[in-house]
CSV table of C-alpha atoms and ligand atoms in Angstrom, one decimal:
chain,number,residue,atom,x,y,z
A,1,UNK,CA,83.8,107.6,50.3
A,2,UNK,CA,83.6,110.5,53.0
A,3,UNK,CA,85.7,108.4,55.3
A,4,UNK,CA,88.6,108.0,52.3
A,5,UNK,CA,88.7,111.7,51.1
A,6,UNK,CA,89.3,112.5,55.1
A,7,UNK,CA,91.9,109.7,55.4
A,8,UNK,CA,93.7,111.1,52.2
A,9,UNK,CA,93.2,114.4,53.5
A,10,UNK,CA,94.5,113.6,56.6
A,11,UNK,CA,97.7,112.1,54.9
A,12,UNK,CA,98.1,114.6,52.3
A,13,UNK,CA,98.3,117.1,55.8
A,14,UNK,CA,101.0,115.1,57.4
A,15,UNK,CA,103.0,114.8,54.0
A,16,UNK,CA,103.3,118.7,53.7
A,17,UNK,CA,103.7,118.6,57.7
A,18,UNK,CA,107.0,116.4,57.3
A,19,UNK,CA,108.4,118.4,54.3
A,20,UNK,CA,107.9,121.3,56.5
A,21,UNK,CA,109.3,119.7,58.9
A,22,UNK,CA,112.6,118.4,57.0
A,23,UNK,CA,113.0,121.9,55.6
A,24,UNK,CA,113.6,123.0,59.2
A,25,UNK,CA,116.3,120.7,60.2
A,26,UNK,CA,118.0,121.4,56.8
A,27,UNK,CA,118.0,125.1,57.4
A,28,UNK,CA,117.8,126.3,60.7
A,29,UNK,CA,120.7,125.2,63.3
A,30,UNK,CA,119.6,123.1,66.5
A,31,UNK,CA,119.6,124.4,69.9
A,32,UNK,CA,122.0,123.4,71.7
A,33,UNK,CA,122.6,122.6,75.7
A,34,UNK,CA,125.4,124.8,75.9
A,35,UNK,CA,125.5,127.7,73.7
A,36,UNK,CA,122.8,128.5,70.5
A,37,UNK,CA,124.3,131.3,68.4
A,38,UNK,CA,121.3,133.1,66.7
A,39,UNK,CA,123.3,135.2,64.1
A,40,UNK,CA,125.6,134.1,61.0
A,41,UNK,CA,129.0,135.7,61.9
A,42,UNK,CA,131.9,137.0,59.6
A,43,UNK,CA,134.5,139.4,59.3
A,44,UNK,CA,134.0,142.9,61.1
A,45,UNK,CA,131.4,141.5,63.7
A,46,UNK,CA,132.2,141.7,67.5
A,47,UNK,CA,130.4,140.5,70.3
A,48,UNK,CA,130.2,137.5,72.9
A,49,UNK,CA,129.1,135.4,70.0
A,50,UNK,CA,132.3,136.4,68.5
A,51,UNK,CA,134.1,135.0,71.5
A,52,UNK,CA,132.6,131.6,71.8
A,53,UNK,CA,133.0,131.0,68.2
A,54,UNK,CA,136.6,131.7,68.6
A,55,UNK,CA,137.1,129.3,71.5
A,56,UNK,CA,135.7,127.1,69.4
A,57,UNK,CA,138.1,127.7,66.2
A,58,UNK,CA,141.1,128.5,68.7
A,59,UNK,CA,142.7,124.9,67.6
A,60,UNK,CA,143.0,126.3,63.8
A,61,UNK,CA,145.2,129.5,63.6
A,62,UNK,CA,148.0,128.1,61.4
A,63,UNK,CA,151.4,127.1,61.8
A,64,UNK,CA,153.2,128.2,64.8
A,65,UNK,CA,150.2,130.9,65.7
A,66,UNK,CA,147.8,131.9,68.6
A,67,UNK,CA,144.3,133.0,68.1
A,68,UNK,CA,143.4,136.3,69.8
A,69,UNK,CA,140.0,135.3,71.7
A,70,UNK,CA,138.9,139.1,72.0
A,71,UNK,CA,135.4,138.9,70.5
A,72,UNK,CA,136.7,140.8,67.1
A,73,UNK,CA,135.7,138.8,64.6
A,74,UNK,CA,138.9,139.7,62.0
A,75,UNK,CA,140.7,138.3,59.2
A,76,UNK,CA,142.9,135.3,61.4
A,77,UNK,CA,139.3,134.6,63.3
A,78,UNK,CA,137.9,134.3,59.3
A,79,UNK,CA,141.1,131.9,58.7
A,80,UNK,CA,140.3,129.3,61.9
A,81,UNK,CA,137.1,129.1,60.9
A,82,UNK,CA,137.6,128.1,56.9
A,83,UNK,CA,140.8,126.2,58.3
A,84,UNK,CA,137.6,124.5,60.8
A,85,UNK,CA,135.4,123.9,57.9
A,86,UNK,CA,138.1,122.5,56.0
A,87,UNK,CA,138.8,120.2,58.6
A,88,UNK,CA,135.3,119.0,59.0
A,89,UNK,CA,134.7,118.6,54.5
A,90,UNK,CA,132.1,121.9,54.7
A,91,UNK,CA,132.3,124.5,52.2
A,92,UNK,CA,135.0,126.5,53.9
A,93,UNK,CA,134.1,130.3,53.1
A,94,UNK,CA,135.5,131.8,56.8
A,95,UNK,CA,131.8,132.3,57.8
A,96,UNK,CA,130.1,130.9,60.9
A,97,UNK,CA,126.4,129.7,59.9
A,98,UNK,CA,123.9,127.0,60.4
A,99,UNK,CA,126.3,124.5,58.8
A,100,UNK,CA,129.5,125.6,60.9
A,101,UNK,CA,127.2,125.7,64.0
A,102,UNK,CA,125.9,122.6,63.0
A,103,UNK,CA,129.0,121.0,63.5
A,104,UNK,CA,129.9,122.9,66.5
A,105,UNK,CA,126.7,121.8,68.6
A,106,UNK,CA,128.0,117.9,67.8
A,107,UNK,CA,131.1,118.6,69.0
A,108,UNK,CA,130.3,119.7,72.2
A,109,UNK,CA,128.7,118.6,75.3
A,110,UNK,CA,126.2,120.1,77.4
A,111,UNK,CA,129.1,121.6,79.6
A,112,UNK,CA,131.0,123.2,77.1
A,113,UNK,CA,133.5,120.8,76.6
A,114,UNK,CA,134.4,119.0,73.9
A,115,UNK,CA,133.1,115.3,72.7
A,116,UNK,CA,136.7,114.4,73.3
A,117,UNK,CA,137.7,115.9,76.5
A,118,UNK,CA,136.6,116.6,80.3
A,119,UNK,CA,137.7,119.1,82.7
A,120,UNK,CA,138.1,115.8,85.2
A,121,UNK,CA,140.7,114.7,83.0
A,122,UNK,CA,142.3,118.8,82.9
A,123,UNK,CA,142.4,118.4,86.7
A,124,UNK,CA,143.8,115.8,88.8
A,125,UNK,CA,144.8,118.2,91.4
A,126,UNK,CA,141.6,119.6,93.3
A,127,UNK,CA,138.2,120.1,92.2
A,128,UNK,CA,138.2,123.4,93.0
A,129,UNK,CA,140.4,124.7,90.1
A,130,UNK,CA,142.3,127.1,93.1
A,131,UNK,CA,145.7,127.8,94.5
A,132,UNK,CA,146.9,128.2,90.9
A,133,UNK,CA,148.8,131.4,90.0
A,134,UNK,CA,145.0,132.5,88.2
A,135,UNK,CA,141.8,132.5,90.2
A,136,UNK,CA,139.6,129.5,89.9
A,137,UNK,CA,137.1,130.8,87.2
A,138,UNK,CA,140.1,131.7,85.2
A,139,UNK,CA,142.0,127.8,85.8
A,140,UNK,CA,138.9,126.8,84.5
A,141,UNK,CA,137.8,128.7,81.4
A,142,UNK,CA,142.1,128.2,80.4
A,143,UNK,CA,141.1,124.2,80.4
A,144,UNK,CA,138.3,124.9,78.7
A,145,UNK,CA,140.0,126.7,75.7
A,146,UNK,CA,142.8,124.3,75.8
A,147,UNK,CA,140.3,121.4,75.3
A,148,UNK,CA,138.8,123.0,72.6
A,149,UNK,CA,142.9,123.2,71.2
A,150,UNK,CA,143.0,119.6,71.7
A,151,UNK,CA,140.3,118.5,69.7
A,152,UNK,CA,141.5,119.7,67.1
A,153,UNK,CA,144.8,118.1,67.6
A,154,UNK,CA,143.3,115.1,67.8
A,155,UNK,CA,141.3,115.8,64.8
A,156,UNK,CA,144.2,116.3,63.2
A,157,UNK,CA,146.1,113.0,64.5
A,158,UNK,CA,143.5,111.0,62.9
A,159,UNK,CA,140.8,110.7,65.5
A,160,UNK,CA,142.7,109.0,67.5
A,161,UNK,CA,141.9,109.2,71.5
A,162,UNK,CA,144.8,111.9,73.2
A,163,UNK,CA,145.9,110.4,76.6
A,164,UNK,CA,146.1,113.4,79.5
A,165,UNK,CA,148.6,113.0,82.3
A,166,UNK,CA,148.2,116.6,83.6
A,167,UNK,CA,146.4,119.2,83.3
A,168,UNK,CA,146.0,122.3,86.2
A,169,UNK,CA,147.8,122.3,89.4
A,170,UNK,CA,147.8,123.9,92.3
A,171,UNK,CA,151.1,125.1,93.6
A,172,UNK,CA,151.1,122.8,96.1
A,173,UNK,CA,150.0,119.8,93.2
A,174,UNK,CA,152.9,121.7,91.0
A,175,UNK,CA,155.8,121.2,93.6
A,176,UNK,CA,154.5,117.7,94.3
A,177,UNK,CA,155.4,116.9,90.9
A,178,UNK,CA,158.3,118.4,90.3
A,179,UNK,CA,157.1,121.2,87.7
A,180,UNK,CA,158.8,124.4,86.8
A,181,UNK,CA,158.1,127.9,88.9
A,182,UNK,CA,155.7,129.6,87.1
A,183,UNK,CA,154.6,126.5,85.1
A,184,UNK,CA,151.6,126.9,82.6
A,185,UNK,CA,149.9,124.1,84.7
A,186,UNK,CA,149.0,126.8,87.0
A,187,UNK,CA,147.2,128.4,84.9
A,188,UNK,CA,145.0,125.8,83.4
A,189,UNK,CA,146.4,126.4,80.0
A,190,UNK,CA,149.2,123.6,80.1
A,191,UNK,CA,148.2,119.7,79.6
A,192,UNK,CA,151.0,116.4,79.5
A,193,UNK,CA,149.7,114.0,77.5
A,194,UNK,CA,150.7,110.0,77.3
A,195,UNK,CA,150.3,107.0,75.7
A,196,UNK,CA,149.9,107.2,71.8
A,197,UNK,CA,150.5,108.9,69.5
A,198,UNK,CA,153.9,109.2,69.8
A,199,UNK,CA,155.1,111.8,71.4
A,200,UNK,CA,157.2,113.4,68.4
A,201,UNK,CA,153.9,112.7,66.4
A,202,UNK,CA,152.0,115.2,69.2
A,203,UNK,CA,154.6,117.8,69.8
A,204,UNK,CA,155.1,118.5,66.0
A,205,UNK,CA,151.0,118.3,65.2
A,206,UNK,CA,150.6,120.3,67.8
A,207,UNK,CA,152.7,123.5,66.6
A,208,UNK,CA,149.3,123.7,64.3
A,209,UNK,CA,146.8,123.8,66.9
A,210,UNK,CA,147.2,126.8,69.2
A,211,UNK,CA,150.2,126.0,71.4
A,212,UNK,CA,153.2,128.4,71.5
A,213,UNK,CA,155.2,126.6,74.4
A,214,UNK,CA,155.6,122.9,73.8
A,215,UNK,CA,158.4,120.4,75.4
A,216,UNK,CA,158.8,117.0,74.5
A,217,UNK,CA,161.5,114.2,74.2
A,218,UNK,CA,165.3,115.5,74.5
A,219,UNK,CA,164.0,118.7,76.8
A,220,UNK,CA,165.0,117.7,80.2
A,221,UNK,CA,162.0,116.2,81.7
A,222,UNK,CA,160.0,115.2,79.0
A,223,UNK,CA,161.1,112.3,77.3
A,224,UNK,CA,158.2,110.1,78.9
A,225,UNK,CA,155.5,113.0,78.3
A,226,UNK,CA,155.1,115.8,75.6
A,227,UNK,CA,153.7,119.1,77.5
A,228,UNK,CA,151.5,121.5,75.0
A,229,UNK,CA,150.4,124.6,76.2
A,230,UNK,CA,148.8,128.2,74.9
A,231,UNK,CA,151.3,130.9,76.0
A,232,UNK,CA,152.2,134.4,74.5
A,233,UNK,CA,155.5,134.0,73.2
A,234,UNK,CA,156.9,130.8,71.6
A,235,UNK,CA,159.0,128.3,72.9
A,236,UNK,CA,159.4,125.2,71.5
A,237,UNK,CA,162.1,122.8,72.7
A,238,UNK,CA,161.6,118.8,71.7
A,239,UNK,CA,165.6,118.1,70.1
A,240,UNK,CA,164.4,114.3,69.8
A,241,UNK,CA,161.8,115.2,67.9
A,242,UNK,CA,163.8,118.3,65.6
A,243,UNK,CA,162.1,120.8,67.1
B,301,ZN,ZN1,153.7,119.8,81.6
C-alpha cells in the first residue's frame, strides 16, 4: 500500500512537472543559436534588438518601399512586422513577441541566415567577401539582409525554391562578367536569380519585398536572368514584363 501511494505520488509529481513543463514552451520563446531577443518590442522602442528585428521584417515594407534598418522601431517597422505576421497566419498586431520570435527562430539557421538561403550561394566570387566597392564585413552583412529580402519573396511566390546566379562580386568577378560600373553586386546587396519562377513572376513579386532597383526581361542584359537588389532610389526597368 506504501509502495502504491509513492508510485502515485511519484506520478502525480511528473504530471504537474509536464504541465509545467508545456506551459513553458507555450509561453516563453526558445533560445535560439543565433540571436534570443529577451524583450517584446513595439512602436517607440530603439535599440540593437530593434535592428535585428528589422533585418528580419526588411522583406515586408509594402509596395515599391525600403525599410530603414536604423534600430527605431517606428510606424513602417510596426507595418513589416503585422505585414510578417500576416504572412505567417499569427495575429498580426505590429508587435514582436514570443509568437513573432517564435517564428523568427524557425526561420533562421544558426548563422543568421535564412532556412532558405546561404551566403555560399550570395558569393560565387571569393570567400573573402573583399575587393567589392564596400569592405568585407559590410559585402557580407548586405547578403545577409538581402537573404532575409528573399525569403520573403519566396514566401510570397508560394514556397517555391528561388534559384541564385549571382550574388557579390569583386571588381575583378564584376568585369569578368560583364556587369555594370558601380553594380549593386559590389556591394553585396544585388542577387540574379534563375530557373523558376519565371522571371516576370520574380521581378513583379519582388517590387513587394524590399528591392528598389530591379532589371529583368526587355532591359538589355537580362532577359535570361532577373537582377533584384536594395538600393536608395528606385529603378525599375523589366518592359517584357510591364514594368
Ligand atoms: Zn545582376
Amino acid at each position: 500500500m506504501k509502495r502504491l501511494l509513492r508510485a502515485l505520488l511519484a506520478f502525480v509529481m511528473l504530471g504537474s512537472l509536464a504541465v509545467v513543463g508545456t506551459v513553458a514552451t507555450a509561453t516563453t520563446a526558445q533560445a535560439d543559436g543565433c540571436y534570443t531577443w529577451n524583450r517584446t518590442l513595439k512602436q517607440g522602442h530603439s535599440g540593437a534588438d530593434v535592428t535585428q528585428l528589422q533585418i528580419r521584417v526588411a522583406g515586408y515594407p509594402g509596395y515599391g518601399a525600403e525599410l530603414a534598418i536604423d534600430g527605431k522601431f517606428g510606424p513602417a517597422t510596426a507595418a513589416a512586422v503585422k505585414r510578417f505576421q500576416q504572412a505567417y497566419g499569427l495575429s498580426a498586431d505590429g508587435v514582436a513577441g514570443n509568437q513573432t520570435y517564435s517564428k523568427i527562430y524557425a526561420l533562421q539557421d544558426n548563422d543568421c541566415t535564412p532556412a532558405h538561403f546561404t551566403y555560399a550561394e550570395m558569393n560565387r566570387c571569393n570567400s573573402t567577401w573583399s575587393g567589392g566597392s564596400v569592405s568585407a564585413a559590410t559585402a557580407k552583412q548586405n547578403a545577409l539582409r538581402a537573404m532575409w529580402k528573399l525569403e520573403a519573396l519566396r514566401h510570397a511566390l508560394g514556397d517555391r525554391p528561388l534559384v541564385t546566379s549571382s550574388g557579390f562580386r569583386s571588381t575583378a568577378c564584376n568585369n569578368a562578367a560583364g556587369g555594370a560600373a558601380g553594380s549593386n553586386h559590389l556591394t553585396g546587396r544585388a542577387i540574379d536569380l534563375v530557373g523558376t519562377p519565371t522571371f516576370c513572376q520574380i521581378v513583379k513579386q519582388a517590387r513587394y519585398h524590399g528591392f528598389n532597383h530591379i532589371l529583368g526581361p526587355g532591359f538589355p542584359g537580362h532577359n535570361d536572368h532577373a537582377h533584384i537588389s536594395g538600393q536608395a532610389t528606385r529603378r525599375w526597368s523589366a518592359p517584357n514584363c510591364g514594368i
